[in-house]
mmCIF file of C-alpha atoms in Angstrom:
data_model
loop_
_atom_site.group_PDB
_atom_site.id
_atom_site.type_symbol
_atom_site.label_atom_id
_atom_site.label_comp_id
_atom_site.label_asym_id
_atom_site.label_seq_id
_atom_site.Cartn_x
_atom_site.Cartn_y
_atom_site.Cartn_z
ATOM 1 C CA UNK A 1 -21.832 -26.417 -20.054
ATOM 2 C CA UNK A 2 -24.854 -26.418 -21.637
ATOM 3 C CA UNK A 3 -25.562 -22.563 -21.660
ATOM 4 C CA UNK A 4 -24.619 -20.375 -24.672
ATOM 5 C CA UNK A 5 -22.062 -18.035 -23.704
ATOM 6 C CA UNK A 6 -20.242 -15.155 -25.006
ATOM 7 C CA UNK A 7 -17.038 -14.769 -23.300
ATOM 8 C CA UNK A 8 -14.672 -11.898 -23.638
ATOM 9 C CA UNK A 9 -10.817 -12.062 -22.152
ATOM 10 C CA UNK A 10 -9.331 -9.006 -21.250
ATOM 11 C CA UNK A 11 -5.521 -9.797 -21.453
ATOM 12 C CA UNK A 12 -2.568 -7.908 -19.463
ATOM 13 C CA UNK A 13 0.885 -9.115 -18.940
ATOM 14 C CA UNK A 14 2.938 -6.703 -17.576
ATOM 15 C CA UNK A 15 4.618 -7.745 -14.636
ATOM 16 C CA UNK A 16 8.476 -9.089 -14.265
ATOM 17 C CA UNK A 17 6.957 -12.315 -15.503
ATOM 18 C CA UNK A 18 5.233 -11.194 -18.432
ATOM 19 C CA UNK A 19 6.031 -13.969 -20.841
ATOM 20 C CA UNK A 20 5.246 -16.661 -18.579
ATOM 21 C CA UNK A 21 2.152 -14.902 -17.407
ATOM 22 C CA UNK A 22 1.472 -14.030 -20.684
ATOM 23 C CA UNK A 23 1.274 -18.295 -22.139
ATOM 24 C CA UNK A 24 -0.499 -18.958 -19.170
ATOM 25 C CA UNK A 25 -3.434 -16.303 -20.266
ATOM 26 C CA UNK A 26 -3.324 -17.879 -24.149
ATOM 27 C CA UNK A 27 -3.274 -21.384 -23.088
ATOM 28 C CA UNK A 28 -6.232 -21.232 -20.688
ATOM 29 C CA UNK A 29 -8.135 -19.746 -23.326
ATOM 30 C CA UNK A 30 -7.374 -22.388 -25.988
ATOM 31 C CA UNK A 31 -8.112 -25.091 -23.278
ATOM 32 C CA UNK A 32 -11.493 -23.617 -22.971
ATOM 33 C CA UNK A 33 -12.188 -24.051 -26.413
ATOM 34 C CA UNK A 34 -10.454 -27.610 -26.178
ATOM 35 C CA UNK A 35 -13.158 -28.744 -23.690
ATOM 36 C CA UNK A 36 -16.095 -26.730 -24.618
ATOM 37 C CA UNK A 37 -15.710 -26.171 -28.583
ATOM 38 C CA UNK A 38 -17.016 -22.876 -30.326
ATOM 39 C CA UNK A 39 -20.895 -23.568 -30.492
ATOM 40 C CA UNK A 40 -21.847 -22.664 -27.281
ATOM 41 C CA UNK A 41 -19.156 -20.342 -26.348
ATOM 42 C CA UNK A 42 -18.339 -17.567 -28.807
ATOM 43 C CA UNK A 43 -15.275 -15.876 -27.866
ATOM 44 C CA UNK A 44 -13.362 -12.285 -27.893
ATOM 45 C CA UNK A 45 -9.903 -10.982 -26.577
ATOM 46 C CA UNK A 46 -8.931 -7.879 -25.567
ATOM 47 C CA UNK A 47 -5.262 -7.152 -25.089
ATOM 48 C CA UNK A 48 -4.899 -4.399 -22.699
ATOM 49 C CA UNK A 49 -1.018 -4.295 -22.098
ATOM 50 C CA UNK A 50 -0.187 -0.471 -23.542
ATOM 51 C CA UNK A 51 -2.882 0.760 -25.392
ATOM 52 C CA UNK A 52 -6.190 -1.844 -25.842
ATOM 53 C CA UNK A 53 -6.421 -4.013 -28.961
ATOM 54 C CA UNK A 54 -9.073 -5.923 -29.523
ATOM 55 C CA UNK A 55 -7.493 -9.738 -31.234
ATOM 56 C CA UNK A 56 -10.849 -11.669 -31.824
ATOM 57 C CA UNK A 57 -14.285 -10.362 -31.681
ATOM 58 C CA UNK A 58 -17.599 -12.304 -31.455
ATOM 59 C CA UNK A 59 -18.404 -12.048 -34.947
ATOM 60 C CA UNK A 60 -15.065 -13.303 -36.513
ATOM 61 C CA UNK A 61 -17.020 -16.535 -36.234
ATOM 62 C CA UNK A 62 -14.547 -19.540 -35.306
ATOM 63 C CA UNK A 63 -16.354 -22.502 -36.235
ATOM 64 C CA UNK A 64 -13.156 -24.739 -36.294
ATOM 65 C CA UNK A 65 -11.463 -25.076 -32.570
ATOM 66 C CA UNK A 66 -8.376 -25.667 -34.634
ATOM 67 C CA UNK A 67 -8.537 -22.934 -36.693
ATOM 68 C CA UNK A 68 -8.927 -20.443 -33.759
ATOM 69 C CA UNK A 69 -6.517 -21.941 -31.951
ATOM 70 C CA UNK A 70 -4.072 -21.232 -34.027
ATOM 71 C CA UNK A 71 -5.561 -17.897 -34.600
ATOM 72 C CA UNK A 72 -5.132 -17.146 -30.885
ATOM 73 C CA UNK A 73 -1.433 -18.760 -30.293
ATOM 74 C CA UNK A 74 -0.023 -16.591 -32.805
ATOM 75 C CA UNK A 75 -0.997 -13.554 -30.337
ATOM 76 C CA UNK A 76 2.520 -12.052 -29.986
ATOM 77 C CA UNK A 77 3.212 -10.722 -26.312
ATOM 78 C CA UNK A 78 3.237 -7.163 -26.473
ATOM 79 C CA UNK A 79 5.118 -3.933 -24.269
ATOM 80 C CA UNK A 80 3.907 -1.821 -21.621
ATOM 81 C CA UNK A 81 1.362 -0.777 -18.737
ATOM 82 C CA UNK A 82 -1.956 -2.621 -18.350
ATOM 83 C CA UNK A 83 -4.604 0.127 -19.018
ATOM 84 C CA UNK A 84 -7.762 -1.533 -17.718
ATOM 85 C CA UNK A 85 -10.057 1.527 -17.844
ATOM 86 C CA UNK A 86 -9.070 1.394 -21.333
ATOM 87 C CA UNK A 87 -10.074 -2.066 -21.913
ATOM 88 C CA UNK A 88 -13.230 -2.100 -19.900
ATOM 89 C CA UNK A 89 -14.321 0.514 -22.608
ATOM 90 C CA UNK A 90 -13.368 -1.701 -25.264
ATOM 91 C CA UNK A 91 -15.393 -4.541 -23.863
ATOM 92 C CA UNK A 92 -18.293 -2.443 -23.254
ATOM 93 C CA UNK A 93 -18.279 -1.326 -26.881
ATOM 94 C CA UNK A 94 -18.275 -4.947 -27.801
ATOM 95 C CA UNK A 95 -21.092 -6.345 -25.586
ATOM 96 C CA UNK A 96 -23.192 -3.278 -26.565
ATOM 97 C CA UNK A 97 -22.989 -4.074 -30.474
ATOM 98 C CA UNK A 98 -26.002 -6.385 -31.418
ATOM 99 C CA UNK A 99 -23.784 -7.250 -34.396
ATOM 100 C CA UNK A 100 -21.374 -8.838 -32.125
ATOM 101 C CA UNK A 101 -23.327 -10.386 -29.570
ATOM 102 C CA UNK A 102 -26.023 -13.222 -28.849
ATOM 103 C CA UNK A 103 -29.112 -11.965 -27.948
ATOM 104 C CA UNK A 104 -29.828 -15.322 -25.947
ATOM 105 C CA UNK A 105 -26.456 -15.836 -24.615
ATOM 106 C CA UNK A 106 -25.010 -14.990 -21.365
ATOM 107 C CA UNK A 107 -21.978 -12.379 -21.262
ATOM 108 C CA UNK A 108 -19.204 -12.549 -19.249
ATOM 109 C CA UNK A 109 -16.132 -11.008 -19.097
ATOM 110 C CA UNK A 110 -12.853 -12.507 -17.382
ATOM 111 C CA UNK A 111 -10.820 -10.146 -16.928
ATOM 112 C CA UNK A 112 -6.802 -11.328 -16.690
ATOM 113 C CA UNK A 113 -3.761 -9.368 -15.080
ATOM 114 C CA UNK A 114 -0.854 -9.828 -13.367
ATOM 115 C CA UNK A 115 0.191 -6.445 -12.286
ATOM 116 C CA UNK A 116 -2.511 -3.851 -11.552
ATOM 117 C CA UNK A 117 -1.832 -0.778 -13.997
ATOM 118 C CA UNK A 118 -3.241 2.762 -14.908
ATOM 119 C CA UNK A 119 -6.638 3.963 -14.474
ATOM 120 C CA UNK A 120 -8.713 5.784 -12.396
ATOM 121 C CA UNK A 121 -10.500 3.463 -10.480
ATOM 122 C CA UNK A 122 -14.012 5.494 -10.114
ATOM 123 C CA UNK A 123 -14.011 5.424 -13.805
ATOM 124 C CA UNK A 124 -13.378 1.630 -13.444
ATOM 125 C CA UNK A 125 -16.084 1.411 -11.497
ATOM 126 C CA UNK A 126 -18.369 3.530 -13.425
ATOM 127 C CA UNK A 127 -17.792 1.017 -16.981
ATOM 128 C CA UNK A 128 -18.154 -2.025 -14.068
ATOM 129 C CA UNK A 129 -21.807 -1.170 -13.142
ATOM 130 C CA UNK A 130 -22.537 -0.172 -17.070
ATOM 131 C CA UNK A 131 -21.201 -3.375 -17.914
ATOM 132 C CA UNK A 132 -23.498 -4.947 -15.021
ATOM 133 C CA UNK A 133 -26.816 -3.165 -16.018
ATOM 134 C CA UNK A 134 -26.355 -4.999 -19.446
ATOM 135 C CA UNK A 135 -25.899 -7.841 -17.340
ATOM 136 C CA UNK A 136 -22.038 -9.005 -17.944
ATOM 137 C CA UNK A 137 -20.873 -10.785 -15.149
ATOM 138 C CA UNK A 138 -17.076 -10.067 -14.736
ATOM 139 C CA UNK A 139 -14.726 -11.940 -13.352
ATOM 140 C CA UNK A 140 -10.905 -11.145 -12.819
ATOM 141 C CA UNK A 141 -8.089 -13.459 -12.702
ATOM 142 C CA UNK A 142 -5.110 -11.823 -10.645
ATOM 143 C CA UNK A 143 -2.093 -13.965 -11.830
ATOM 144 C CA UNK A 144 1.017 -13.946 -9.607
ATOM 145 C CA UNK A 145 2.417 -11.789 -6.534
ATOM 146 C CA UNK A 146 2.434 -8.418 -8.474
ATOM 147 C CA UNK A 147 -1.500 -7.938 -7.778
ATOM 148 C CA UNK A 148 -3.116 -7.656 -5.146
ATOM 149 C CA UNK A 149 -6.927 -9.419 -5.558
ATOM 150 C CA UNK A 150 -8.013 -7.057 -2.471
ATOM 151 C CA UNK A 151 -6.978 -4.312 -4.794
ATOM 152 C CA UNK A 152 -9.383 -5.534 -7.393
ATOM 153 C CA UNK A 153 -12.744 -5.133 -5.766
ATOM 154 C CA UNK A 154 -13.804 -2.733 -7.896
ATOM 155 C CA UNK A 155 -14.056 -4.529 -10.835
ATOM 156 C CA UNK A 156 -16.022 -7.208 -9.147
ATOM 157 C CA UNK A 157 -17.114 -8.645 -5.755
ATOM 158 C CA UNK A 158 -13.928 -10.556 -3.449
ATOM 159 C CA UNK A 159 -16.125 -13.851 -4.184
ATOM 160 C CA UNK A 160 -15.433 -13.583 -8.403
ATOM 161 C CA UNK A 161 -11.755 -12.794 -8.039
ATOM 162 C CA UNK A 162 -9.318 -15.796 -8.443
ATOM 163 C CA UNK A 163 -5.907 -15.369 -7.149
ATOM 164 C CA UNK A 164 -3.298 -18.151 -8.679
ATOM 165 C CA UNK A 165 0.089 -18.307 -8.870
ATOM 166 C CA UNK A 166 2.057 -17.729 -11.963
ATOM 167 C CA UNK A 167 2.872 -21.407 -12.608
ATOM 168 C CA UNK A 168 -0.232 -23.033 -12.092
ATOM 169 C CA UNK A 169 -1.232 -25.590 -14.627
ATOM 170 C CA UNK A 170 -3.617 -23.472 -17.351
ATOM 171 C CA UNK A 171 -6.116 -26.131 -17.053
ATOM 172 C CA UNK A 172 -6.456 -25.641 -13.257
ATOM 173 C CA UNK A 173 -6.926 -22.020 -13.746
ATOM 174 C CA UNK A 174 -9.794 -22.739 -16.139
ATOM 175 C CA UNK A 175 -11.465 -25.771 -13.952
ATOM 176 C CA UNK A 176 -11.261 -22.514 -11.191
ATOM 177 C CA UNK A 177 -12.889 -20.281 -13.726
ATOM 178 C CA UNK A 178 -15.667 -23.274 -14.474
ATOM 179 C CA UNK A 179 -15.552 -23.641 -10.496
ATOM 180 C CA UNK A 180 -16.759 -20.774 -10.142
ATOM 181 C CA UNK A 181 -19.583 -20.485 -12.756
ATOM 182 C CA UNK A 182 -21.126 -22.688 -11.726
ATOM 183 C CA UNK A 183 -21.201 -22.313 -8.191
ATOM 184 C CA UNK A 184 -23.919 -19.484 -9.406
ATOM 185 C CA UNK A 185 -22.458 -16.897 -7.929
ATOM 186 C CA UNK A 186 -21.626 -15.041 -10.500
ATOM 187 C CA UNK A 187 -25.242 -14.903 -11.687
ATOM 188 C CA UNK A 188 -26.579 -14.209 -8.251
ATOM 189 C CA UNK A 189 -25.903 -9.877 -8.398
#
């Protein structure tokens, strides 16, 4: 991947499989900065189970893989509902800061959940096309049988939702994720 990007994850584990769920999300991550290092991608995570916290922003610049991967396994699994509206917000606050941001990068948010939780989704909607006119391309990863990827479409288009099951291998969730970049459709709206 030659492209600079700035990639936010939005984290929820919620479901009855939370924990599992939950190391899947965290070890996908620190694979993709295991095969794509922290010069091109700049990275941020959002924890949206309860109420939003944002772990890692852009601009706590990373510039040893081992260093922030250590950073982001020590992200204790926390309690409660996802709250997505919530967490859109959050990442709309953080592509819209110049401090935080590239100027030259692309901006993409994937979005992963295992259980869809509270929000209204017309407000969803509403942060989804904000987050589109400053041109973040979302993507969501619905993880397990407790979400349903039809259910979803408001966050993004059927073709940039990834449905996997709860024990897939984290690297084949992130060779989807990859997959999918660079099929181009995600740049194509």
């Amino acid at each position: 991947m030659k492209t600079l990007i700035d990639i936010a994850f939005a984290i929820s584990a919620s479901g009855s499989s939370a924990d599992i769920v939950f190391q899947q999300m965290i070890n996908t991550i620190t694979h993709a900065i295991d095969t794509h290092g922290v010069n091109k991608l700049h990275y941020a995570i959002i924890d949206f189970t309860g109420t939003p916290i944002t772990r890692l922003r852009f601009s706590d610049l990373h510039t040893n893989p081992t260093t922030l991967k250590r950073f982001i396994n020590a992200i204790s699994k926390r309690r409660g509902q996802s709250n997505l509206l919530k967490a859109l917000e959050e990442v709309e606050k953080l592509f819209a800061n110049k401090n935080e941001i590239r100027q030259e990068a692309r901006q993409i948010l994937i979005v992963f959940l295992d259980k869809k939780g509270v929000g209204n989704e017309e407000d969803v909607e509403n942060v989804v096309k904000r987050l589109a006119e400053k041109r973040v391309k979302v993507l969501v990863i619905a993880i397990g049988m407790e979400v349903n990827p039809t259910d979803l479409q408001g966050i993004t288009p059927m073709r940039n939702i990834i449905n996997v099951p709860k024990e897939e291998e984290y690297s084949a969730v992130w060779n989807a994720i990859l997959t999918l970049l660079q099929s181009g459709t995600v740049w194509c709206c």
